[in-house]
Amino acid sequence: MTVNAPSAPGVPGHLAIIMDGNGRWAARRGRPRQLGHRAGIKAARAIVEAALNAGVRTLTLFAFSSENWKRPRTEVDALMRLFAEVLQREVKVLHENGIQLRFIGARETLSPVLRRHMAEAELRTAGNQRMTLVLAVAYGGRWDMVQAVRRVAQKVRAGEIDPADIDEQLLERHRALAGLPSPDLLVRTGGEHRISNFLLWDLAYSELYFTETLWPDFSPDELARALDFFANRERRFGRTSDQLEAVAD
Ligand code: IPE
Ligand code: IPE
Ligand code: MG
């Protein structure tokens, strides 16, 4: 199967997840927030495997937002250490499973060591085609739009693009997820019903699934429930039900 192979009908080709609730999970156990983040990694590992088995072609996980820099220094430092640790430990297994890794976010805000691990992981897994795993680190939907506009503006200044040629397709090609389809399904754990500056452009027509379950408790069974929910949606993209039935006939 190649990356371009479509998912089975009713399976989201691209699943995006806001992994929220690690801190509360730890607090409920009287433990430091960092322990919740560690437990969150375990959950992420299981969900990557479950998504792969379910036939998801692209999985995007929101790991650290532009706004998460505002957290206490100790928590930010612990998260950064955890990312570096996970990259060193997990890339081999992901690679062996045919998973391509890709990172989106403001890399220049991350440490040089972490950036090097990220670049190495991307290079090593670049040829894999079973599933693309996108990790959003230091990512914000507004940052994404700004970086896209900046790159387009540079091309305009260089005379490569005429402003009259700027359209949705052009901006699509400059977004952080360039080359990948927009998410079909967004899952947010942890009970909040908000986007928190995740993929603002890309979520325009995603189905939304919210659960109270805190991320470390989000199991493959619960993922199956989210996928069931998705399978029962009628995606009309602005059309009417009758029109969709006419096309299906
Ligand atoms: C999500 O869990 C992980 C990150 C944002 C890094 P939180 O850390 O936001 O957990 P809660 O929402 O405080 O429980
Ligand atoms: C969203 O969670 C970001 C990630 C899961 C990485 P937050 O916990 O940061 O979201 P808010 O601040 O409650 O909206
Ligand atoms: Mg949170």
PDB file of N, CA, C and O in Angstrom, residues 77-150:
ATOM      1  N   ASP A  77      10.564  22.766  30.115  1.00  0.00           N
ATOM      2  CA  ASP A  77      11.842  22.043  30.036  1.00  0.00           C
ATOM      3  C   ASP A  77      11.608  20.530  30.064  1.00  0.00           C
ATOM      4  O   ASP A  77      12.221  19.781  29.307  1.00  0.00           O
ATOM      5  N   ALA A  78      10.711  20.116  30.946  1.00  0.00           N
ATOM      6  CA  ALA A  78      10.441  18.678  31.058  1.00  0.00           C
ATOM      7  C   ALA A  78       9.853  18.151  29.751  1.00  0.00           C
ATOM      8  O   ALA A  78      10.209  17.059  29.285  1.00  0.00           O
ATOM      9  N   LEU A  79       8.959  18.925  29.141  1.00  0.00           N
ATOM     10  CA  LEU A  79       8.355  18.494  27.870  1.00  0.00           C
ATOM     11  C   LEU A  79       9.403  18.386  26.769  1.00  0.00           C
ATOM     12  O   LEU A  79       9.409  17.424  25.996  1.00  0.00           O
ATOM     13  N   MET A  80      10.303  19.344  26.725  1.00  0.00           N
ATOM     14  CA  MET A  80      11.340  19.326  25.689  1.00  0.00           C
ATOM     15  C   MET A  80      12.276  18.127  25.873  1.00  0.00           C
ATOM     16  O   MET A  80      12.680  17.481  24.905  1.00  0.00           O
ATOM     17  N   ARG A  81      12.595  17.846  27.138  1.00  0.00           N
ATOM     18  CA  ARG A  81      13.438  16.663  27.414  1.00  0.00           C
ATOM     19  C   ARG A  81      12.728  15.391  26.973  1.00  0.00           C
ATOM     20  O   ARG A  81      13.307  14.501  26.370  1.00  0.00           O
ATOM     21  N   LEU A  82      11.430  15.369  27.244  1.00  0.00           N
ATOM     22  CA  LEU A  82      10.616  14.205  26.878  1.00  0.00           C
ATOM     23  C   LEU A  82      10.576  14.017  25.359  1.00  0.00           C
ATOM     24  O   LEU A  82      10.702  12.897  24.859  1.00  0.00           O
ATOM     25  N   PHE A  83      10.428  15.099  24.622  1.00  0.00           N
ATOM     26  CA  PHE A  83      10.407  14.998  23.149  1.00  0.00           C
ATOM     27  C   PHE A  83      11.715  14.396  22.648  1.00  0.00           C
ATOM     28  O   PHE A  83      11.721  13.497  21.803  1.00  0.00           O
ATOM     29  N   ALA A  84      12.830  14.927  23.181  1.00  0.00           N
ATOM     30  CA  ALA A  84      14.141  14.451  22.728  1.00  0.00           C
ATOM     31  C   ALA A  84      14.298  12.966  23.030  1.00  0.00           C
ATOM     32  O   ALA A  84      14.753  12.180  22.192  1.00  0.00           O
ATOM     33  N   GLU A  85      13.852  12.586  24.227  1.00  0.00           N
ATOM     34  CA  GLU A  85      13.950  11.193  24.667  1.00  0.00           C
ATOM     35  C   GLU A  85      13.109  10.287  23.753  1.00  0.00           C
ATOM     36  O   GLU A  85      13.563   9.245  23.287  1.00  0.00           O
ATOM     37  N   VAL A  86      11.881  10.734  23.480  1.00  0.00           N
ATOM     38  CA  VAL A  86      10.968   9.937  22.656  1.00  0.00           C
ATOM     39  C   VAL A  86      11.534   9.766  21.251  1.00  0.00           C
ATOM     40  O   VAL A  86      11.497   8.674  20.682  1.00  0.00           O
ATOM     41  N   LEU A  87      12.078  10.839  20.710  1.00  0.00           N
ATOM     42  CA  LEU A  87      12.626  10.765  19.356  1.00  0.00           C
ATOM     43  C   LEU A  87      13.751   9.747  19.292  1.00  0.00           C
ATOM     44  O   LEU A  87      13.820   8.922  18.378  1.00  0.00           O
ATOM     45  N   GLN A  88      14.639   9.807  20.285  1.00  0.00           N
ATOM     46  CA  GLN A  88      15.775   8.876  20.274  1.00  0.00           C
ATOM     47  C   GLN A  88      15.314   7.436  20.413  1.00  0.00           C
ATOM     48  O   GLN A  88      15.890   6.536  19.827  1.00  0.00           O
ATOM     49  N   ARG A  89      14.253   7.239  21.217  1.00  0.00           N
ATOM     50  CA  ARG A  89      13.818   5.877  21.525  1.00  0.00           C
ATOM     51  C   ARG A  89      12.882   5.290  20.471  1.00  0.00           C
ATOM     52  O   ARG A  89      12.961   4.119  20.148  1.00  0.00           O
ATOM     53  N   GLU A  90      11.954   6.112  19.953  1.00  0.00           N
ATOM     54  CA  GLU A  90      10.846   5.556  19.163  1.00  0.00           C
ATOM     55  C   GLU A  90      11.071   5.524  17.658  1.00  0.00           C
ATOM     56  O   GLU A  90      10.390   4.782  16.956  1.00  0.00           O
ATOM     57  N   VAL A  91      11.986   6.336  17.158  1.00  0.00           N
ATOM     58  CA  VAL A  91      12.089   6.461  15.694  1.00  0.00           C
ATOM     59  C   VAL A  91      12.380   5.118  15.027  1.00  0.00           C
ATOM     60  O   VAL A  91      11.814   4.791  13.987  1.00  0.00           O
ATOM     61  N   LYS A  92      13.217   4.324  15.679  1.00  0.00           N
ATOM     62  CA  LYS A  92      13.581   3.017  15.112  1.00  0.00           C
ATOM     63  C   LYS A  92      12.317   2.167  14.886  1.00  0.00           C
ATOM     64  O   LYS A  92      12.118   1.599  13.808  1.00  0.00           O
ATOM     65  N   VAL A  93      11.480   2.091  15.907  1.00  0.00           N
ATOM     66  CA  VAL A  93      10.261   1.268  15.826  1.00  0.00           C
ATOM     67  C   VAL A  93       9.312   1.829  14.763  1.00  0.00           C
ATOM     68  O   VAL A  93       8.725   1.071  13.980  1.00  0.00           O
ATOM     69  N   LEU A  94       9.181   3.145  14.736  1.00  0.00           N
ATOM     70  CA  LEU A  94       8.297   3.760  13.735  1.00  0.00           C
ATOM     71  C   LEU A  94       8.820   3.416  12.341  1.00  0.00           C
ATOM     72  O   LEU A  94       8.055   3.036  11.443  1.00  0.00           O
ATOM     73  N   HIS A  95      10.118   3.544  12.183  1.00  0.00           N
ATOM     74  CA  HIS A  95      10.746   3.254  10.889  1.00  0.00           C
ATOM     75  C   HIS A  95      10.486   1.804  10.485  1.00  0.00           C
ATOM     76  O   HIS A  95      10.097   1.517   9.348  1.00  0.00           O
ATOM     77  N   GLU A  96      10.676   0.891  11.442  1.00  0.00           N
ATOM     78  CA  GLU A  96      10.469  -0.540  11.138  1.00  0.00           C
ATOM     79  C   GLU A  96       9.021  -0.824  10.747  1.00  0.00           C
ATOM     80  O   GLU A  96       8.734  -1.788  10.050  1.00  0.00           O
ATOM     81  N   ASN A  97       8.124   0.023  11.215  1.00  0.00           N
ATOM     82  CA  ASN A  97       6.705  -0.166  10.891  1.00  0.00           C
ATOM     83  C   ASN A  97       6.271   0.610   9.652  1.00  0.00           C
ATOM     84  O   ASN A  97       5.079   0.733   9.380  1.00  0.00           O
ATOM     85  N   GLY A  98       7.235   1.125   8.924  1.00  0.00           N
ATOM     86  CA  GLY A  98       6.903   1.794   7.662  1.00  0.00           C
ATOM     87  C   GLY A  98       6.240   3.149   7.835  1.00  0.00           C
ATOM     88  O   GLY A  98       5.511   3.622   6.966  1.00  0.00           O
ATOM     89  N   ILE A  99       6.506   3.790   8.989  1.00  0.00           N
ATOM     90  CA  ILE A  99       5.871   5.091   9.257  1.00  0.00           C
ATOM     91  C   ILE A  99       6.830   6.233   8.909  1.00  0.00           C
ATOM     92  O   ILE A  99       8.000   6.226   9.296  1.00  0.00           O
ATOM     93  N   GLN A 100       6.297   7.187   8.164  1.00  0.00           N
ATOM     94  CA  GLN A 100       7.074   8.377   7.815  1.00  0.00           C
ATOM     95  C   GLN A 100       6.790   9.459   8.860  1.00  0.00           C
ATOM     96  O   GLN A 100       5.633   9.728   9.170  1.00  0.00           O
ATOM     97  N   LEU A 101       7.851  10.049   9.387  1.00  0.00           N
ATOM     98  CA  LEU A 101       7.673  11.097  10.405  1.00  0.00           C
ATOM     99  C   LEU A 101       7.848  12.476   9.788  1.00  0.00           C
ATOM    100  O   LEU A 101       8.737  12.689   8.952  1.00  0.00           O
ATOM    101  N   ARG A 102       7.001  13.366  10.219  1.00  0.00           N
ATOM    102  CA  ARG A 102       7.113  14.735   9.731  1.00  0.00           C
ATOM    103  C   ARG A 102       6.744  15.673  10.883  1.00  0.00           C
ATOM    104  O   ARG A 102       5.857  15.346  11.672  1.00  0.00           O
ATOM    105  N   PHE A 103       7.430  16.795  10.975  1.00  0.00           N
ATOM    106  CA  PHE A 103       7.146  17.747  12.054  1.00  0.00           C
ATOM    107  C   PHE A 103       6.615  19.039  11.475  1.00  0.00           C
ATOM    108  O   PHE A 103       7.090  19.496  10.428  1.00  0.00           O
ATOM    109  N   ILE A 104       5.635  19.626  12.164  1.00  0.00           N
ATOM    110  CA  ILE A 104       5.172  20.946  11.771  1.00  0.00           C
ATOM    111  C   ILE A 104       5.254  21.859  12.989  1.00  0.00           C
ATOM    112  O   ILE A 104       4.992  21.432  14.115  1.00  0.00           O
ATOM    113  N   GLY A 105       5.632  23.105  12.765  1.00  0.00           N
ATOM    114  CA  GLY A 105       5.739  24.061  13.861  1.00  0.00           C
ATOM    115  C   GLY A 105       6.930  24.977  13.643  1.00  0.00           C
ATOM    116  O   GLY A 105       7.665  24.835  12.660  1.00  0.00           O
ATOM    117  N   ALA A 106       7.085  25.926  14.558  1.00  0.00           N
ATOM    118  CA  ALA A 106       8.161  26.925  14.448  1.00  0.00           C
ATOM    119  C   ALA A 106       9.460  26.327  14.982  1.00  0.00           C
ATOM    120  O   ALA A 106       9.809  26.486  16.155  1.00  0.00           O
ATOM    121  N   ARG A 107      10.166  25.618  14.112  1.00  0.00           N
ATOM    122  CA  ARG A 107      11.373  24.887  14.537  1.00  0.00           C
ATOM    123  C   ARG A 107      12.437  25.783  15.134  1.00  0.00           C
ATOM    124  O   ARG A 107      13.199  25.366  16.006  1.00  0.00           O
ATOM    125  N   GLU A 108      12.515  27.010  14.621  1.00  0.00           N
ATOM    126  CA  GLU A 108      13.584  27.892  15.091  1.00  0.00           C
ATOM    127  C   GLU A 108      13.428  28.219  16.576  1.00  0.00           C
ATOM    128  O   GLU A 108      14.372  28.698  17.197  1.00  0.00           O
ATOM    129  N   THR A 109      12.261  27.951  17.140  1.00  0.00           N
ATOM    130  CA  THR A 109      12.072  28.216  18.571  1.00  0.00           C
ATOM    131  C   THR A 109      12.528  27.027  19.422  1.00  0.00           C
ATOM    132  O   THR A 109      12.549  27.111  20.651  1.00  0.00           O
ATOM    133  N   LEU A 110      12.867  25.918  18.774  1.00  0.00           N
ATOM    134  CA  LEU A 110      13.280  24.717  19.508  1.00  0.00           C
ATOM    135  C   LEU A 110      14.808  24.658  19.616  1.00  0.00           C
ATOM    136  O   LEU A 110      15.509  25.328  18.861  1.00  0.00           O
ATOM    137  N   SER A 111      15.298  23.839  20.528  1.00  0.00           N
ATOM    138  CA  SER A 111      16.763  23.784  20.726  1.00  0.00           C
ATOM    139  C   SER A 111      17.424  23.126  19.512  1.00  0.00           C
ATOM    140  O   SER A 111      16.815  22.284  18.840  1.00  0.00           O
ATOM    141  N   PRO A 112      18.684  23.513  19.246  1.00  0.00           N
ATOM    142  CA  PRO A 112      19.405  22.913  18.107  1.00  0.00           C
ATOM    143  C   PRO A 112      19.474  21.393  18.193  1.00  0.00           C
ATOM    144  O   PRO A 112      19.360  20.711  17.187  1.00  0.00           O
ATOM    145  N   VAL A 113      19.612  20.854  19.401  1.00  0.00           N
ATOM    146  CA  VAL A 113      19.715  19.390  19.552  1.00  0.00           C
ATOM    147  C   VAL A 113      18.408  18.727  19.122  1.00  0.00           C
ATOM    148  O   VAL A 113      18.398  17.764  18.343  1.00  0.00           O
ATOM    149  N   LEU A 114      17.313  19.290  19.607  1.00  0.00           N
ATOM    150  CA  LEU A 114      16.004  18.728  19.250  1.00  0.00           C
ATOM    151  C   LEU A 114      15.770  18.839  17.751  1.00  0.00           C
ATOM    152  O   LEU A 114      15.288  17.907  17.100  1.00  0.00           O
ATOM    153  N   ARG A 115      16.145  19.979  17.199  1.00  0.00           N
ATOM    154  CA  ARG A 115      15.969  20.172  15.752  1.00  0.00           C
ATOM    155  C   ARG A 115      16.777  19.154  14.962  1.00  0.00           C
ATOM    156  O   ARG A 115      16.325  18.658  13.926  1.00  0.00           O
ATOM    157  N   ARG A 116      17.955  18.844  15.472  1.00  0.00           N
ATOM    158  CA  ARG A 116      18.784  17.863  14.763  1.00  0.00           C
ATOM    159  C   ARG A 116      18.125  16.479  14.808  1.00  0.00           C
ATOM    160  O   ARG A 116      18.023  15.791  13.796  1.00  0.00           O
ATOM    161  N   HIS A 117      17.605  16.101  15.996  1.00  0.00           N
ATOM    162  CA  HIS A 117      16.905  14.806  16.110  1.00  0.00           C
ATOM    163  C   HIS A 117      15.714  14.771  15.149  1.00  0.00           C
ATOM    164  O   HIS A 117      15.427  13.752  14.529  1.00  0.00           O
ATOM    165  N   MET A 118      15.005  15.889  15.055  1.00  0.00           N
ATOM    166  CA  MET A 118      13.818  15.944  14.194  1.00  0.00           C
ATOM    167  C   MET A 118      14.211  15.760  12.729  1.00  0.00           C
ATOM    168  O   MET A 118      13.616  14.966  12.005  1.00  0.00           O
ATOM    169  N   ALA A 119      15.252  16.488  12.332  1.00  0.00           N
ATOM    170  CA  ALA A 119      15.684  16.414  10.928  1.00  0.00           C
ATOM    171  C   ALA A 119      16.168  14.999  10.594  1.00  0.00           C
ATOM    172  O   ALA A 119      15.872  14.463   9.519  1.00  0.00           O
ATOM    173  N   GLU A 120      16.888  14.397  11.540  1.00  0.00           N
ATOM    174  CA  GLU A 120      17.386  13.031  11.311  1.00  0.00           C
ATOM    175  C   GLU A 120      16.238  12.052  11.175  1.00  0.00           C
ATOM    176  O   GLU A 120      16.244  11.174  10.308  1.00  0.00           O
ATOM    177  N   ALA A 121      15.240  12.212  12.042  1.00  0.00           N
ATOM    178  CA  ALA A 121      14.079  11.306  12.007  1.00  0.00           C
ATOM    179  C   ALA A 121      13.333  11.453  10.684  1.00  0.00           C
ATOM    180  O   ALA A 121      12.904  10.465  10.076  1.00  0.00           O
ATOM    181  N   GLU A 122      13.200  12.677  10.216  1.00  0.00           N
ATOM    182  CA  GLU A 122      12.493  12.907   8.949  1.00  0.00           C
ATOM    183  C   GLU A 122      13.254  12.285   7.782  1.00  0.00           C
ATOM    184  O   GLU A 122      12.667  11.655   6.908  1.00  0.00           O
ATOM    185  N   LEU A 123      14.554  12.470   7.824  1.00  0.00           N
ATOM    186  CA  LEU A 123      15.392  11.944   6.738  1.00  0.00           C
ATOM    187  C   LEU A 123      15.347  10.418   6.716  1.00  0.00           C
ATOM    188  O   LEU A 123      15.169   9.787   5.675  1.00  0.00           O
ATOM    189  N   ARG A 124      15.486   9.839   7.911  1.00  0.00           N
ATOM    190  CA  ARG A 124      15.539   8.377   8.009  1.00  0.00           C
ATOM    191  C   ARG A 124      14.235   7.724   7.534  1.00  0.00           C
ATOM    192  O   ARG A 124      14.251   6.648   6.948  1.00  0.00           O
ATOM    193  N   THR A 125      13.109   8.374   7.813  1.00  0.00           N
ATOM    194  CA  THR A 125      11.812   7.744   7.524  1.00  0.00           C
ATOM    195  C   THR A 125      11.175   8.270   6.239  1.00  0.00           C
ATOM    196  O   THR A 125      10.047   7.896   5.913  1.00  0.00           O
ATOM    197  N   ALA A 126      11.913   9.112   5.514  1.00  0.00           N
ATOM    198  CA  ALA A 126      11.323   9.816   4.360  1.00  0.00           C
ATOM    199  C   ALA A 126      10.736   8.867   3.312  1.00  0.00           C
ATOM    200  O   ALA A 126       9.764   9.201   2.645  1.00  0.00           O
ATOM    201  N   GLY A 127      11.315   7.677   3.190  1.00  0.00           N
ATOM    202  CA  GLY A 127      10.853   6.768   2.130  1.00  0.00           C
ATOM    203  C   GLY A 127       9.683   5.892   2.550  1.00  0.00           C
ATOM    204  O   GLY A 127       9.147   5.122   1.744  1.00  0.00           O
ATOM    205  N   ASN A 128       9.270   5.968   3.821  1.00  0.00           N
ATOM    206  CA  ASN A 128       8.209   5.074   4.315  1.00  0.00           C
ATOM    207  C   ASN A 128       6.837   5.511   3.824  1.00  0.00           C
ATOM    208  O   ASN A 128       6.551   6.703   3.742  1.00  0.00           O
ATOM    209  N   GLN A 129       5.993   4.507   3.547  1.00  0.00           N
ATOM    210  CA  GLN A 129       4.726   4.853   2.899  1.00  0.00           C
ATOM    211  C   GLN A 129       3.490   4.233   3.527  1.00  0.00           C
ATOM    212  O   GLN A 129       2.394   4.362   2.993  1.00  0.00           O
ATOM    213  N   ARG A 130       3.657   3.541   4.662  1.00  0.00           N
ATOM    214  CA  ARG A 130       2.457   2.907   5.240  1.00  0.00           C
ATOM    215  C   ARG A 130       1.549   3.937   5.898  1.00  0.00           C
ATOM    216  O   ARG A 130       0.350   3.906   5.781  1.00  0.00           O
ATOM    217  N   MET A 131       2.166   4.854   6.615  1.00  0.00           N
ATOM    218  CA  MET A 131       1.399   5.926   7.260  1.00  0.00           C
ATOM    219  C   MET A 131       2.338   7.116   7.486  1.00  0.00           C
ATOM    220  O   MET A 131       3.536   6.930   7.687  1.00  0.00           O
ATOM    221  N   THR A 132       1.784   8.314   7.421  1.00  0.00           N
ATOM    222  CA  THR A 132       2.566   9.506   7.770  1.00  0.00           C
ATOM    223  C   THR A 132       2.135   9.953   9.162  1.00  0.00           C
ATOM    224  O   THR A 132       0.938  10.143   9.405  1.00  0.00           O
ATOM    225  N   LEU A 133       3.102  10.067  10.050  1.00  0.00           N
ATOM    226  CA  LEU A 133       2.828  10.567  11.398  1.00  0.00           C
ATOM    227  C   LEU A 133       3.369  11.986  11.486  1.00  0.00           C
ATOM    228  O   LEU A 133       4.577  12.202  11.369  1.00  0.00           O
ATOM    229  N   VAL A 134       2.459  12.934  11.653  1.00  0.00           N
ATOM    230  CA  VAL A 134       2.863  14.340  11.747  1.00  0.00           C
ATOM    231  C   VAL A 134       2.819  14.752  13.212  1.00  0.00           C
ATOM    232  O   VAL A 134       1.782  14.588  13.871  1.00  0.00           O
ATOM    233  N   LEU A 135       3.926  15.252  13.722  1.00  0.00           N
ATOM    234  CA  LEU A 135       3.932  15.743  15.104  1.00  0.00           C
ATOM    235  C   LEU A 135       3.972  17.266  15.077  1.00  0.00           C
ATOM    236  O   LEU A 135       4.894  17.860  14.494  1.00  0.00           O
ATOM    237  N   ALA A 136       2.972  17.874  15.672  1.00  0.00           N
ATOM    238  CA  ALA A 136       2.897  19.330  15.729  1.00  0.00           C
ATOM    239  C   ALA A 136       3.558  19.791  17.029  1.00  0.00           C
ATOM    240  O   ALA A 136       3.031  19.569  18.119  1.00  0.00           O
ATOM    241  N   VAL A 137       4.727  20.385  16.893  1.00  0.00           N
ATOM    242  CA  VAL A 137       5.511  20.825  18.052  1.00  0.00           C
ATOM    243  C   VAL A 137       5.833  22.303  17.851  1.00  0.00           C
ATOM    244  O   VAL A 137       6.333  22.693  16.801  1.00  0.00           O
ATOM    245  N   ALA A 138       5.558  23.111  18.866  1.00  0.00           N
ATOM    246  CA  ALA A 138       5.691  24.572  18.751  1.00  0.00           C
ATOM    247  C   ALA A 138       4.842  25.048  17.570  1.00  0.00           C
ATOM    248  O   ALA A 138       5.235  25.925  16.812  1.00  0.00           O
ATOM    249  N   TYR A 139       3.679  24.416  17.433  1.00  0.00           N
ATOM    250  CA  TYR A 139       2.791  24.690  16.298  1.00  0.00           C
ATOM    251  C   TYR A 139       1.615  25.559  16.732  1.00  0.00           C
ATOM    252  O   TYR A 139       1.054  25.383  17.823  1.00  0.00           O
ATOM    253  N   GLY A 140       1.239  26.460  15.835  1.00  0.00           N
ATOM    254  CA  GLY A 140       0.013  27.234  16.018  1.00  0.00           C
ATOM    255  C   GLY A 140      -0.619  27.451  14.645  1.00  0.00           C
ATOM    256  O   GLY A 140       0.099  27.663  13.659  1.00  0.00           O
ATOM    257  N   GLY A 141      -1.925  27.389  14.581  1.00  0.00           N
ATOM    258  CA  GLY A 141      -2.606  27.595  13.299  1.00  0.00           C
ATOM    259  C   GLY A 141      -2.338  28.989  12.741  1.00  0.00           C
ATOM    260  O   GLY A 141      -2.210  29.178  11.526  1.00  0.00           O
ATOM    261  N   ARG A 142      -2.218  29.965  13.632  1.00  0.00           N
ATOM    262  CA  ARG A 142      -1.937  31.331  13.159  1.00  0.00           C
ATOM    263  C   ARG A 142      -0.504  31.441  12.661  1.00  0.00           C
ATOM    264  O   ARG A 142      -0.245  32.088  11.656  1.00  0.00           O
ATOM    265  N   TRP A 143       0.407  30.795  13.368  1.00  0.00           N
ATOM    266  CA  TRP A 143       1.805  30.753  12.892  1.00  0.00           C
ATOM    267  C   TRP A 143       1.837  30.154  11.485  1.00  0.00           C
ATOM    268  O   TRP A 143       2.541  30.653  10.594  1.00  0.00           O
ATOM    269  N   ASP A 144       1.068  29.101  11.285  1.00  0.00           N
ATOM    270  CA  ASP A 144       1.063  28.396  10.007  1.00  0.00           C
ATOM    271  C   ASP A 144       0.635  29.346   8.881  1.00  0.00           C
ATOM    272  O   ASP A 144       1.273  29.418   7.823  1.00  0.00           O
ATOM    273  N   MET A 145      -0.440  30.105   9.137  1.00  0.00           N
ATOM    274  CA  MET A 145      -0.907  31.040   8.107  1.00  0.00           C
ATOM    275  C   MET A 145       0.136  32.125   7.848  1.00  0.00           C
ATOM    276  O   MET A 145       0.386  32.494   6.693  1.00  0.00           O
ATOM    277  N   VAL A 146       0.746  32.601   8.904  1.00  0.00           N
ATOM    278  CA  VAL A 146       1.752  33.660   8.741  1.00  0.00           C
ATOM    279  C   VAL A 146       2.943  33.149   7.928  1.00  0.00           C
ATOM    280  O   VAL A 146       3.405  33.811   6.990  1.00  0.00           O
ATOM    281  N   GLN A 147       3.411  31.934   8.233  1.00  0.00           N
ATOM    282  CA  GLN A 147       4.580  31.435   7.493  1.00  0.00           C
ATOM    283  C   GLN A 147       4.217  31.191   6.024  1.00  0.00           C
ATOM    284  O   GLN A 147       5.036  31.424   5.142  1.00  0.00           O
ATOM    285  N   ALA A 148       2.976  30.776   5.769  1.00  0.00           N
ATOM    286  CA  ALA A 148       2.549  30.551   4.373  1.00  0.00           C
ATOM    287  C   ALA A 148       2.522  31.889   3.619  1.00  0.00           C
ATOM    288  O   ALA A 148       3.051  32.007   2.510  1.00  0.00           O
ATOM    289  N   VAL A 149       1.930  32.889   4.255  1.00  0.00           N
ATOM    290  CA  VAL A 149       1.829  34.203   3.605  1.00  0.00           C
ATOM    291  C   VAL A 149       3.226  34.784   3.377  1.00  0.00           C
ATOM    292  O   VAL A 149       3.506  35.341   2.315  1.00  0.00           O
ATOM    293  N   ARG A 150       4.095  34.596   4.360  1.00  0.00           N
ATOM    294  CA  ARG A 150       5.453  35.138   4.210  1.00  0.00           C
ATOM    295  C   ARG A 150       6.159  34.496   3.015  1.00  0.00           C
ATOM    296  O   ARG A 150       6.794  35.177   2.210  1.00  0.00           O
TER     297      ARG A 150
END
